[in-house]
XYZ file of C-alpha atoms in Angstrom:
742
model
C 256.347 -7.558 181.455
C 253.446 -10.011 181.946
C 252.265 -12.540 179.408
C 249.425 -14.947 178.813
C 249.572 -18.331 177.102
C 246.097 -19.138 175.906
C 244.849 -17.373 178.993
C 247.931 -17.764 181.191
C 249.536 -14.670 182.712
C 253.199 -15.138 183.705
C 254.930 -12.883 186.204
C 258.268 -13.846 184.594
C 259.166 -13.784 180.903
C 259.512 -17.133 179.181
C 261.360 -16.530 175.952
C 260.705 -20.071 174.775
C 256.943 -19.486 174.498
C 256.684 -18.000 171.022
C 252.874 -18.044 170.994
C 252.418 -16.087 174.186
C 249.859 -13.264 173.990
C 249.162 -10.349 176.276
C 246.684 -10.818 179.105
C 243.118 -9.465 178.611
C 242.560 -6.085 180.152
C 239.397 -4.186 180.863
C 237.756 -2.496 177.927
C 238.889 1.034 177.165
C 235.465 2.357 178.168
C 235.398 0.550 181.502
C 233.836 2.664 184.237
C 234.864 2.011 187.813
C 232.421 0.208 190.103
C 233.794 0.898 193.532
C 231.676 -1.315 195.780
C 232.123 -4.705 194.029
C 235.775 -3.953 193.226
C 236.618 -3.221 196.848
C 234.684 -6.204 198.151
C 236.605 -8.573 195.881
C 239.958 -6.961 196.692
C 239.298 -7.105 200.439
C 238.439 -10.793 200.265
C 241.275 -11.885 197.969
C 244.223 -9.873 199.284
C 243.808 -10.837 202.923
C 247.018 -12.155 204.542
C 245.245 -15.159 206.048
C 246.569 -18.610 205.155
C 243.419 -20.141 203.723
C 241.813 -20.634 200.345
C 239.699 -17.690 199.165
C 237.156 -17.955 196.350
C 235.258 -14.847 195.268
C 232.198 -15.246 193.037
C 230.823 -12.516 190.786
C 227.379 -13.819 189.812
C 224.434 -12.307 188.015
C 222.687 -11.578 184.780
C 224.456 -11.781 181.446
C 225.575 -8.342 180.348
C 225.852 -6.988 183.891
C 229.639 -6.604 183.690
C 230.969 -9.592 185.656
C 233.959 -10.233 183.383
C 234.982 -6.591 183.409
C 234.857 -6.550 187.201
C 237.051 -9.651 187.366
C 239.604 -8.151 184.971
C 239.595 -4.879 186.874
C 240.205 -6.741 190.116
C 243.232 -8.377 188.474
C 244.562 -4.987 187.370
C 244.156 -3.459 190.815
C 245.843 -6.362 192.629
C 248.448 -7.514 190.094
C 251.415 -6.855 192.407
C 250.009 -9.374 194.898
C 250.387 -12.407 192.611
C 253.311 -14.418 191.326
C 251.037 -15.830 188.630
C 247.601 -15.009 187.292
C 245.847 -17.708 185.310
C 242.875 -16.507 183.313
C 240.603 -19.235 181.942
C 237.584 -19.067 179.690
C 235.414 -21.496 181.672
C 232.593 -21.821 179.159
C 233.419 -25.468 178.429
C 235.427 -28.435 179.666
C 237.665 -28.068 176.605
C 238.697 -24.479 177.388
C 239.256 -25.326 181.036
C 241.489 -28.321 180.410
C 243.331 -26.702 177.486
C 244.366 -23.597 179.410
C 245.429 -25.519 182.498
C 247.402 -27.982 180.352
C 249.146 -25.112 178.539
C 250.195 -23.672 181.881
C 251.667 -27.027 182.923
C 253.716 -27.232 179.736
C 254.859 -23.605 179.991
C 256.102 -24.082 183.550
C 257.608 -27.474 182.873
C 255.522 -29.157 185.558
C 253.679 -31.632 183.350
C 251.326 -31.838 180.388
C 247.793 -32.169 181.785
C 245.374 -29.933 183.602
C 245.628 -32.197 186.661
C 249.353 -31.461 186.777
C 248.640 -27.733 187.035
C 246.017 -28.237 189.750
C 248.397 -30.378 191.833
C 251.266 -27.926 191.360
C 249.178 -24.887 192.320
C 247.874 -26.671 195.407
C 251.401 -27.069 196.725
C 252.822 -23.774 195.407
C 254.303 -21.569 198.152
C 253.686 -18.183 196.529
C 250.492 -16.187 196.113
C 248.718 -16.806 192.820
C 245.324 -15.946 191.319
C 243.066 -18.103 189.159
C 240.240 -16.422 187.177
C 237.479 -18.717 185.925
C 235.431 -16.526 183.604
C 231.950 -17.311 182.245
C 231.491 -20.499 184.259
C 227.839 -20.689 183.249
C 227.363 -24.319 182.215
C 225.667 -26.199 185.091
C 226.771 -29.555 183.652
C 230.433 -28.788 184.449
C 231.601 -29.840 187.898
C 233.751 -26.790 188.545
C 234.966 -28.133 191.881
C 237.248 -30.592 190.110
C 239.137 -27.663 188.547
C 239.713 -25.746 191.785
C 243.175 -26.077 193.376
C 243.471 -25.963 197.144
C 246.365 -24.640 199.195
C 246.793 -21.815 201.693
C 247.888 -19.319 199.023
C 245.025 -20.126 196.650
C 242.977 -17.167 195.427
C 240.221 -17.706 192.841
C 237.727 -15.438 191.060
C 234.668 -17.004 189.416
C 232.268 -15.136 187.128
C 228.989 -16.877 186.413
C 225.324 -16.544 185.590
C 224.747 -19.757 187.518
C 223.671 -18.688 190.983
C 224.303 -22.200 192.329
C 228.048 -21.616 192.023
C 227.890 -19.101 194.856
C 228.102 -22.149 197.125
C 231.754 -22.420 196.107
C 232.583 -19.100 197.742
C 235.127 -19.099 200.548
C 236.086 -16.261 202.817
C 234.239 -13.284 204.298
C 231.948 -11.327 201.958
C 233.049 -13.567 199.127
C 230.213 -13.199 196.634
C 228.635 -10.278 194.831
C 225.452 -10.186 192.787
C 226.322 -8.050 189.768
C 223.128 -6.455 188.503
C 222.567 -2.797 187.785
C 225.356 -0.276 188.120
C 225.148 2.574 190.582
C 223.259 5.465 188.922
C 226.310 7.749 188.838
C 228.511 4.990 187.422
C 225.937 4.165 184.750
C 225.760 7.805 183.720
C 229.558 8.026 183.542
C 229.626 4.961 181.288
C 226.989 6.432 178.973
C 228.886 9.712 178.705
C 232.124 7.831 178.013
C 230.496 5.775 175.274
C 228.900 8.816 173.647
C 232.007 10.969 174.118
C 229.862 13.545 175.877
C 231.325 16.362 177.915
C 229.264 16.673 181.084
C 229.899 20.393 181.385
C 228.710 21.101 177.842
C 225.380 19.317 178.287
C 222.223 21.190 179.223
C 220.290 20.245 182.353
C 217.591 18.753 180.126
C 220.141 16.566 178.329
C 221.592 15.370 181.629
C 218.138 14.528 182.955
C 217.261 12.667 179.755
C 220.539 10.738 179.870
C 219.849 9.783 183.484
C 216.351 8.621 182.559
C 217.788 6.561 179.698
C 220.127 4.673 182.028
C 217.110 3.899 184.211
C 215.169 2.698 181.157
C 218.063 0.325 180.494
C 217.926 -0.997 184.033
C 221.450 0.348 184.757
C 222.762 -2.732 182.929
C 226.342 -2.188 181.757
C 226.181 -3.930 178.383
C 222.872 -2.291 177.480
C 224.333 1.126 178.250
C 227.384 0.303 176.123
C 225.174 -0.668 173.181
C 222.967 2.392 173.516
C 226.003 4.634 173.825
C 227.645 3.073 170.783
C 224.534 3.713 168.694
C 224.210 7.304 169.897
C 227.890 7.971 169.239
C 227.863 6.461 165.778
C 224.630 8.047 164.563
C 225.018 11.370 166.409
C 221.411 11.187 167.603
C 220.519 12.843 170.897
C 219.653 11.153 174.182
C 216.011 12.187 173.830
C 215.793 10.856 170.263
C 217.296 7.519 171.247
C 215.035 7.235 174.272
C 211.972 7.883 172.129
C 213.016 5.230 169.596
C 213.860 2.764 172.364
C 210.452 3.237 173.999
C 208.747 2.298 170.720
C 210.906 -0.705 169.768
C 213.275 -1.630 172.604
C 214.646 -4.884 171.208
C 215.179 -3.644 167.672
C 216.842 -0.395 168.731
C 219.099 -1.962 171.347
C 220.195 -4.691 168.947
C 221.076 -2.152 166.248
C 224.507 -1.638 167.773
C 227.056 -2.919 165.301
C 230.560 -2.066 164.278
C 233.186 -0.526 166.517
C 233.062 3.213 166.970
C 235.823 2.661 169.482
C 237.706 -0.298 170.835
C 235.181 -2.142 172.978
C 237.147 -5.239 173.895
C 234.952 -7.924 175.432
C 231.897 -5.684 175.154
C 231.620 -6.715 171.488
C 228.355 -8.640 171.845
C 224.696 -7.718 172.164
C 222.842 -7.705 175.452
C 219.968 -9.946 174.354
C 222.433 -12.343 172.802
C 223.973 -12.982 176.221
C 220.677 -14.460 177.435
C 219.822 -16.692 174.487
C 222.056 -19.539 175.621
C 220.658 -19.471 179.152
C 217.100 -19.488 177.852
C 217.790 -22.362 175.460
C 219.026 -24.502 178.353
C 215.792 -24.096 180.311
C 213.153 -26.811 180.316
C 209.911 -26.079 178.481
C 208.139 -25.708 181.810
C 210.596 -23.026 182.928
C 210.337 -21.200 179.603
C 206.552 -21.144 179.875
C 206.853 -19.696 183.369
C 208.862 -16.809 181.939
C 206.153 -16.214 179.339
C 203.601 -15.774 182.135
C 205.867 -13.317 183.943
C 206.568 -11.236 180.847
C 203.642 -8.858 181.303
C 203.342 -8.742 185.095
C 204.880 -6.185 187.448
C 208.468 -7.391 187.343
C 209.321 -7.009 191.059
C 206.073 -8.285 192.646
C 205.977 -11.903 191.483
C 204.998 -14.163 194.376
C 204.360 -17.815 194.975
C 200.960 -16.782 196.342
C 199.756 -15.808 192.862
C 200.478 -19.249 191.453
C 199.268 -21.140 194.521
C 195.911 -19.399 194.509
C 195.503 -19.628 190.734
C 196.473 -23.295 190.533
C 194.214 -24.431 193.371
C 191.207 -22.628 191.887
C 191.938 -23.463 188.244
C 189.922 -26.675 188.141
C 186.661 -24.933 189.050
C 187.358 -21.624 187.336
C 184.947 -20.788 184.551
C 184.841 -17.670 182.413
C 181.757 -15.698 183.492
C 181.370 -14.304 179.985
C 181.620 -16.198 176.672
C 185.347 -15.905 175.887
C 186.783 -14.749 172.596
C 188.793 -17.291 170.610
C 192.111 -15.940 171.899
C 190.807 -15.881 175.471
C 189.516 -19.431 175.186
C 192.869 -20.688 173.920
C 194.683 -18.775 176.663
C 192.447 -20.175 179.393
C 192.829 -23.771 178.227
C 196.611 -23.485 177.996
C 196.936 -21.767 181.363
C 194.864 -24.406 183.138
C 196.945 -27.134 181.520
C 200.168 -25.436 182.633
C 199.032 -24.841 186.211
C 198.299 -28.550 186.610
C 202.080 -28.976 186.764
C 201.940 -27.413 190.222
C 199.194 -29.595 191.655
C 199.625 -32.958 193.330
C 196.395 -34.848 193.990
C 194.546 -31.574 193.519
C 196.622 -29.746 196.134
C 199.330 -27.129 195.768
C 202.727 -28.676 195.053
C 205.195 -26.134 196.409
C 208.164 -28.302 195.503
C 207.119 -28.345 191.845
C 206.855 -24.562 191.776
C 210.177 -24.033 193.550
C 211.891 -26.452 191.168
C 210.880 -24.323 188.184
C 211.773 -21.024 189.846
C 215.106 -22.395 191.059
C 215.923 -23.515 187.528
C 215.262 -20.018 186.176
C 217.079 -18.391 189.088
C 220.130 -20.562 188.530
C 220.739 -18.635 185.296
C 220.100 -15.305 187.056
C 217.120 -14.618 184.788
C 215.098 -13.990 187.946
C 216.241 -13.078 191.434
C 214.543 -13.761 194.755
C 213.960 -10.804 197.058
C 213.895 -12.313 200.547
C 212.856 -9.045 202.165
C 209.603 -8.883 200.191
C 209.231 -12.621 199.497
C 208.991 -11.924 195.788
C 210.786 -12.838 192.584
C 212.222 -10.038 190.455
C 212.985 -9.791 186.749
C 215.439 -7.248 185.384
C 213.556 -4.747 183.247
C 215.511 -5.681 180.105
C 215.107 -9.410 180.704
C 211.360 -8.895 180.864
C 211.427 -6.904 177.622
C 213.469 -9.627 175.977
C 211.214 -12.449 177.168
C 208.283 -10.791 175.407
C 210.217 -11.027 172.154
C 210.734 -14.808 172.424
C 207.177 -15.840 173.319
C 206.084 -18.017 170.370
C 202.414 -17.021 170.371
C 200.626 -13.702 169.905
C 200.866 -10.755 172.271
C 197.085 -10.938 172.741
C 197.246 -14.525 173.945
C 200.232 -13.841 176.211
C 198.410 -10.934 177.835
C 195.257 -13.025 178.167
C 197.136 -15.839 179.934
C 198.702 -13.447 182.430
C 195.315 -11.779 182.950
C 193.588 -15.092 183.624
C 196.398 -16.019 186.023
C 195.467 -13.037 188.191
C 191.721 -13.527 187.752
C 191.926 -17.155 188.862
C 193.841 -16.196 191.982
C 191.207 -13.834 193.402
C 188.732 -14.829 196.113
C 185.972 -12.247 196.400
C 184.604 -11.276 199.810
C 187.127 -13.457 201.600
C 189.019 -13.007 204.838
C 191.570 -10.341 205.722
C 194.373 -12.304 204.042
C 192.364 -12.558 200.817
C 191.722 -8.826 200.942
C 195.398 -8.012 201.491
C 196.286 -10.303 198.598
C 193.776 -8.496 196.377
C 195.500 -5.179 197.115
C 198.873 -6.681 196.220
C 197.706 -7.238 192.628
C 197.091 -3.586 191.790
C 200.516 -3.063 190.213
C 200.124 -6.231 188.134
C 196.793 -4.987 186.780
C 198.325 -1.580 186.083
C 201.138 -3.250 184.167
C 198.807 -5.386 182.051
C 196.587 -2.421 181.213
C 199.630 -0.323 180.301
C 200.042 -2.548 177.239
C 196.749 -1.198 175.856
C 195.188 -4.538 176.665
C 191.576 -4.696 177.674
C 190.884 -8.136 179.083
C 187.804 -10.222 178.476
C 184.693 -8.676 180.069
C 184.737 -11.298 182.823
C 188.362 -10.621 183.677
C 187.684 -6.876 183.489
C 185.216 -7.331 186.352
C 187.885 -8.988 188.476
C 190.360 -6.262 187.595
C 187.715 -3.672 188.467
C 187.233 -5.383 191.830
C 190.992 -5.207 192.465
C 191.222 -1.554 191.486
C 188.146 -0.606 193.507
C 189.480 -2.140 196.694
C 192.879 -0.595 196.012
C 191.214 2.814 195.988
C 191.768 3.321 192.250
C 188.150 4.214 191.600
C 188.565 5.916 188.237
C 190.229 2.839 186.741
C 187.696 0.580 188.438
C 184.858 2.575 186.888
C 186.399 2.328 183.414
C 186.858 -1.442 183.687
C 183.401 -2.133 185.103
C 181.684 0.172 182.593
C 183.471 -1.623 179.762
C 182.315 -4.977 181.127
C 178.735 -3.795 181.720
C 178.337 -2.745 178.095
C 179.246 -6.264 176.941
C 177.138 -7.999 179.602
C 174.057 -5.904 178.863
C 174.353 -6.441 175.114
C 175.175 -10.162 175.163
C 173.484 -11.476 178.324
C 170.699 -8.941 178.820
C 169.918 -6.458 181.592
C 168.090 -9.041 183.702
C 170.872 -11.637 183.719
C 172.202 -12.424 187.184
C 175.777 -11.587 186.198
C 174.647 -8.240 184.767
C 172.776 -7.306 187.947
C 175.766 -8.171 190.141
C 177.962 -6.089 187.868
C 175.584 -3.129 188.093
C 175.796 -3.300 191.879
C 179.593 -3.360 191.722
C 179.685 -0.367 189.398
C 177.190 1.523 191.574
C 179.463 1.040 194.586
C 182.383 2.414 192.590
C 180.288 5.405 191.500
C 179.455 6.059 195.147
C 183.104 5.932 196.173
C 183.846 8.489 193.458
C 181.080 10.727 194.790
C 178.877 10.130 191.724
C 175.762 9.430 193.770
C 173.282 10.146 190.954
C 174.863 7.473 188.765
C 174.945 5.079 191.707
C 171.257 5.678 192.448
C 170.274 5.046 188.827
C 171.973 1.649 188.721
C 170.819 0.594 192.198
C 167.235 1.491 191.343
C 167.463 -0.685 188.227
C 168.866 -3.577 190.264
C 166.184 -3.310 192.953
C 163.367 -3.193 190.392
C 164.762 -6.227 188.545
C 165.371 -8.190 191.750
C 161.861 -7.481 193.008
C 160.301 -8.478 189.691
C 162.374 -11.632 189.196
C 162.868 -12.897 192.756
C 160.273 -11.232 194.947
C 160.651 -8.765 197.810
C 161.893 -11.234 200.420
C 164.730 -12.822 198.464
C 168.152 -12.104 200.069
C 169.391 -10.507 196.844
C 166.407 -8.167 196.776
C 166.943 -7.254 200.413
C 170.609 -6.460 199.726
C 169.587 -4.279 196.778
C 167.341 -2.303 199.160
C 170.219 -1.817 201.599
C 172.575 -0.581 198.896
C 170.052 1.884 197.457
C 169.289 3.152 200.954
C 172.997 3.746 201.537
C 173.084 5.976 198.472
C 169.991 7.856 199.666
C 171.833 8.518 202.925
C 174.905 9.742 201.027
C 172.608 12.145 199.151
C 171.176 13.418 202.478
C 167.784 11.857 201.679
C 167.604 10.589 205.231
C 163.872 9.957 205.411
C 163.875 7.719 202.338
C 167.066 6.015 203.524
C 165.700 5.271 206.994
C 162.413 3.925 205.647
C 164.166 1.476 203.324
C 166.759 0.453 205.913
C 164.261 -0.244 208.694
C 162.289 -2.457 206.311
C 165.385 -4.184 204.943
C 166.857 -4.743 208.403
C 163.689 -6.454 209.599
C 163.788 -8.748 206.559
C 167.497 -9.458 207.064
C 166.964 -10.512 210.663
C 163.976 -12.683 209.726
C 165.339 -14.407 206.621
C 169.135 -14.239 207.006
C 169.723 -14.096 210.740
C 171.473 -11.629 213.015
C 175.005 -12.701 212.054
C 174.699 -12.445 208.288
C 176.841 -9.785 206.640
C 173.827 -8.284 204.870
C 172.239 -7.775 208.291
C 175.353 -6.072 209.606
C 175.537 -3.902 206.489
C 171.931 -2.775 206.969
C 172.628 -1.994 210.627
C 175.774 -0.023 209.737
C 173.976 2.032 207.093
C 171.083 2.723 209.465
C 173.461 3.809 212.235
C 175.321 6.093 209.821
C 172.004 7.646 208.812
C 171.106 8.236 212.466
C 174.513 9.793 213.080
C 174.118 12.148 210.120
C 170.749 13.196 211.566
C 172.479 13.931 214.909
C 170.783 10.936 216.577
C 174.105 9.956 218.076
C 172.907 7.812 220.984
C 170.791 5.585 218.733
C 173.671 5.390 216.258
C 176.212 4.398 218.908
C 174.034 1.591 220.266
C 173.785 -0.008 216.832
C 177.442 0.605 215.965
C 178.701 -1.122 219.114
C 176.766 -4.246 218.136
C 177.936 -4.050 214.516
C 181.569 -3.785 215.593
C 181.353 -6.777 217.932
C 179.670 -8.972 215.318
C 181.968 -7.873 212.486
C 185.058 -8.636 214.570
C 183.704 -12.097 215.307
C 182.881 -12.837 211.662
C 185.865 -11.291 209.872
C 188.635 -10.678 212.391
C 190.258 -7.635 213.996
C 191.895 -6.104 210.914
C 189.488 -6.901 208.107
C 188.534 -3.705 206.236
C 184.889 -4.253 207.202
C 185.858 -4.355 210.872
C 187.946 -1.219 210.490
C 185.031 0.545 208.758
C 182.741 -0.365 211.663
C 185.333 0.869 214.157
C 185.776 4.123 212.229
C 182.034 4.832 212.211
C 181.698 4.159 215.941
C 184.663 6.398 216.731
C 183.238 9.297 214.729
C 179.894 8.988 216.509
C 181.605 8.962 219.903
C 183.560 12.049 218.950
C 180.280 13.794 218.124
C 178.939 12.681 221.512
C 181.891 14.402 223.182
C 183.603 11.100 224.069
C 186.815 12.334 222.509
C 189.358 10.168 224.312
C 187.443 6.967 223.539
C 187.058 8.122 219.946
C 190.759 8.928 219.676
C 191.750 5.483 220.966
C 189.648 3.782 218.295
C 190.759 6.101 215.497
C 194.449 5.641 216.251
C 193.890 1.877 215.990
C 192.012 2.308 212.708
C 194.670 4.553 211.184
C 197.551 2.276 212.150
C 195.711 -0.813 210.890
C 194.719 0.803 207.594
C 198.270 1.932 206.956
C 199.413 -1.612 207.619
C 196.663 -3.409 205.672
C 195.740 -0.937 202.920
C 198.829 1.257 202.688
C 199.411 4.982 203.072
C 197.885 5.863 199.685
C 194.474 4.221 200.121
C 191.401 6.496 200.369
C 190.191 4.686 203.494
C 193.490 5.609 205.144
C 192.847 9.267 204.280
C 189.376 8.970 205.834
C 190.886 7.699 209.073
C 193.362 10.598 209.058
C 190.520 13.078 208.498
C 188.439 11.649 211.316
C 191.347 11.554 213.752
C 192.212 15.153 212.875
C 188.610 16.189 213.619
C 188.813 14.478 217.000
C 192.060 16.283 217.778
C 190.376 19.613 216.937
C 187.518 18.839 219.305
C 190.104 18.260 222.029
C 191.896 21.505 221.236
C 194.955 19.662 219.872
C 195.276 21.920 216.861
C 198.927 21.303 216.003
C 198.462 17.532 215.850
C 195.251 18.020 213.891
C 196.876 20.334 211.355
C 199.832 18.041 210.697
C 197.527 15.096 210.075
C 194.998 17.063 208.035
C 197.630 18.507 205.697
C 198.899 14.976 204.999
C 195.363 13.724 204.371
C 194.524 16.603 202.027
C 197.692 16.277 199.953
C 197.232 12.518 199.622
C 193.548 12.842 198.746
C 194.308 15.385 196.009
C 196.984 13.120 194.617
C 194.935 9.926 194.586
C 191.293 11.021 194.278
C 191.558 14.403 192.591
C 190.826 17.985 193.616
C 187.028 17.734 193.425
C 186.361 14.354 194.989
C 183.944 14.724 197.946
C 186.573 13.343 200.344
C 189.102 15.905 199.092
C 186.588 18.711 199.547
C 185.819 17.524 203.074
C 189.534 17.463 203.862
C 189.873 21.004 202.455
C 187.044 22.247 204.645
C 188.487 20.454 207.677
C 191.871 22.110 207.206
C 190.150 25.485 206.930
C 188.386 24.753 210.234
C 191.717 24.034 211.893
C 193.067 27.393 210.703
C 189.859 29.054 211.935
C 190.148 27.566 215.424
C 193.688 28.903 215.664
C 192.575 32.389 214.657
C 194.207 32.189 211.224
C 191.201 33.544 209.333
C 193.252 34.783 206.377
C 194.370 31.211 205.717
C 190.949 29.720 206.418
C 189.006 31.962 204.013
C 190.412 30.776 200.634
C 190.132 27.134 201.677
C 186.498 27.534 202.749
C 185.702 29.389 199.511
C 187.347 26.677 197.438
C 185.487 23.919 199.291
C 182.085 25.632 199.159
C 182.265 26.471 195.457
C 183.264 22.918 194.547
C 180.730 21.324 196.923
C 177.909 23.341 195.358
C 179.009 22.128 191.949
C 179.707 18.496 192.855
C 177.333 17.712 195.739
C 174.671 20.376 195.465
C 173.648 23.383 197.531
C 171.667 21.435 200.147
C 174.084 18.568 200.745
C 175.009 17.764 204.334
C 178.644 18.647 203.627
C 177.944 21.879 201.733
C 175.768 23.557 204.374
C 178.262 23.370 207.300
C 181.077 24.617 205.069
C 178.925 27.580 204.005
C 178.249 28.393 207.654
C 181.956 28.257 208.467
C 182.728 30.542 205.531
C 180.122 33.046 206.725
C 181.610 32.974 210.219
C 185.057 33.541 208.747
C 183.798 36.609 206.886
C 182.411 37.962 210.164
C 185.772 37.541 211.856
C 187.551 39.237 208.978
C 185.011 42.026 208.622
C 182.029 42.475 206.370
C 184.134 44.019 203.639
C 185.717 40.656 202.903
C 182.438 38.969 201.967
C 182.157 38.044 198.308
């Protein structure tokens, strides 16, 4: 029979110790966690003659104590003595060690126990539980000796440096999904076999909502068990008021042992020990995408904060948020330059309590989903101001029309913008423009349109239609309309911009010339090639005269003119211009800038039409690989590259390769852009062509019909995409027989 004296487990009975109590055991609802249990056992039970220290570290409420106690239970026969110590304070440490010394008759102080254990010739185990206080020098309480085995549980990540032995630390965070579900069913006394598939799926989703955190699942399960509400009901209530619902656990529907505490309560002490600067950092992270927090965001925002001005008169809350954010970011500047050490000091402080983790693979900090929820509840100012500060943080960090690195950074913010908008927060009109810019370049055109339209309404009403900021915004929105295939809306705005620019600045001003180029591009998209060419030839001459041959506006005019020539089947003229555009764009922006890739894509498509298929394929493979790398697999420009490469494969008779690629492009385009986006319709028609070329007319017919009907509705009967698809459909009917014609 084993005993504990104020935390001391004895392998032999000591009848003289009248106050001895039983050793803590795992809670009755403990659910096995195989991986961390086996790692600890493997480290601690090794026969090697050296000190072994295993550290369970991680977020409060993750189940570190339960894992330590379970490890004791599974290895009890290995130890002559097990000493369990509540390591929350110096007092509990010294008291328990002193009690052990008295019980064994080896002295009266904690130092006596440490000396005795160091020289003890039998295997023993010391458990230091909840060693969270960074002010305690835990090393002074660690015996040595070749038979020494120690388990430490802590939220303080710095204590992992005390580990000794192979694989001697484990970050306790979320449970494995199956283990989490088992724990929930145990807590709710649910019989797996008696549950419907819907109930099982809802229960699984609930454990994910709770971040697979053990204590949160225990609390949720206790509430469900006590109130007899269903998994779906609890999940609905939790979604509306997560903190209030999770904290409603009270009482003991069953014996919970050391689980008798609330999950948010486990983090209060850690938070209270943080400096004000660290707490304010958490406030900024509370509304961002929890697993995409990078140093780059803060570096870019801090270095631009001094010169950042709201482009639209801010609301009172926005003004307060902007002032406070700028003041806070100054903490990370030294002589006006980025102070990486200052930033790392704050993040290390937060990480030391396991409130954030660092993901080395992705070079990003991560917050547990429940920690992020909880942080929102402790922010001392309004939700509106907190959201505004996080929004301005992103807005400050953006450099428009920068290099390839700036562009890649812009794409990385999409999830942060999504997260902020998910809180029903519409930012200030100026910040909405920046968010629209991010969403546009991420290929999220519908969201970009909504943001830019919202901003334009405010700019037009408050600043006027002729204000410079309003005209720039109209151009941005027109570009988004064009990418959505809404060419009529794009033309309307671009016409307004050109008229205003001409009236206010004159015909030869660079801004007026750019407005001509952009309107001409829309004319070309609408198959109004004569009007497009006339404007572009005029604009290109002005660009060369007033801006020079290497200005981006000049290159843009050349690219649009070449595209117009290509659409008119003037492929030789188009190629000549496109070769020059590609060379100049590479020199100005680099090999993998999206503008360079766009120039390469256009040249490749023209060469394919010229019959230079191998040269076209080489370029298109480069474009596709680069876009996947730079933009990601789900970006519309990546789909365009897939479409164009598939077309080139078809022209080479490589139908299998073409079909595989085209199916991927079509599915992705439907998913991201929608069924009736012009790019989706083009991909549909292309796939039908591939079936046609392989003699699969039955499969080609419905795809051609679908594409033609939608193109007539979306693009018009005489559009350059509609007419070829109609011809292909007619040819398909001929192959199938006249009776199949609609």
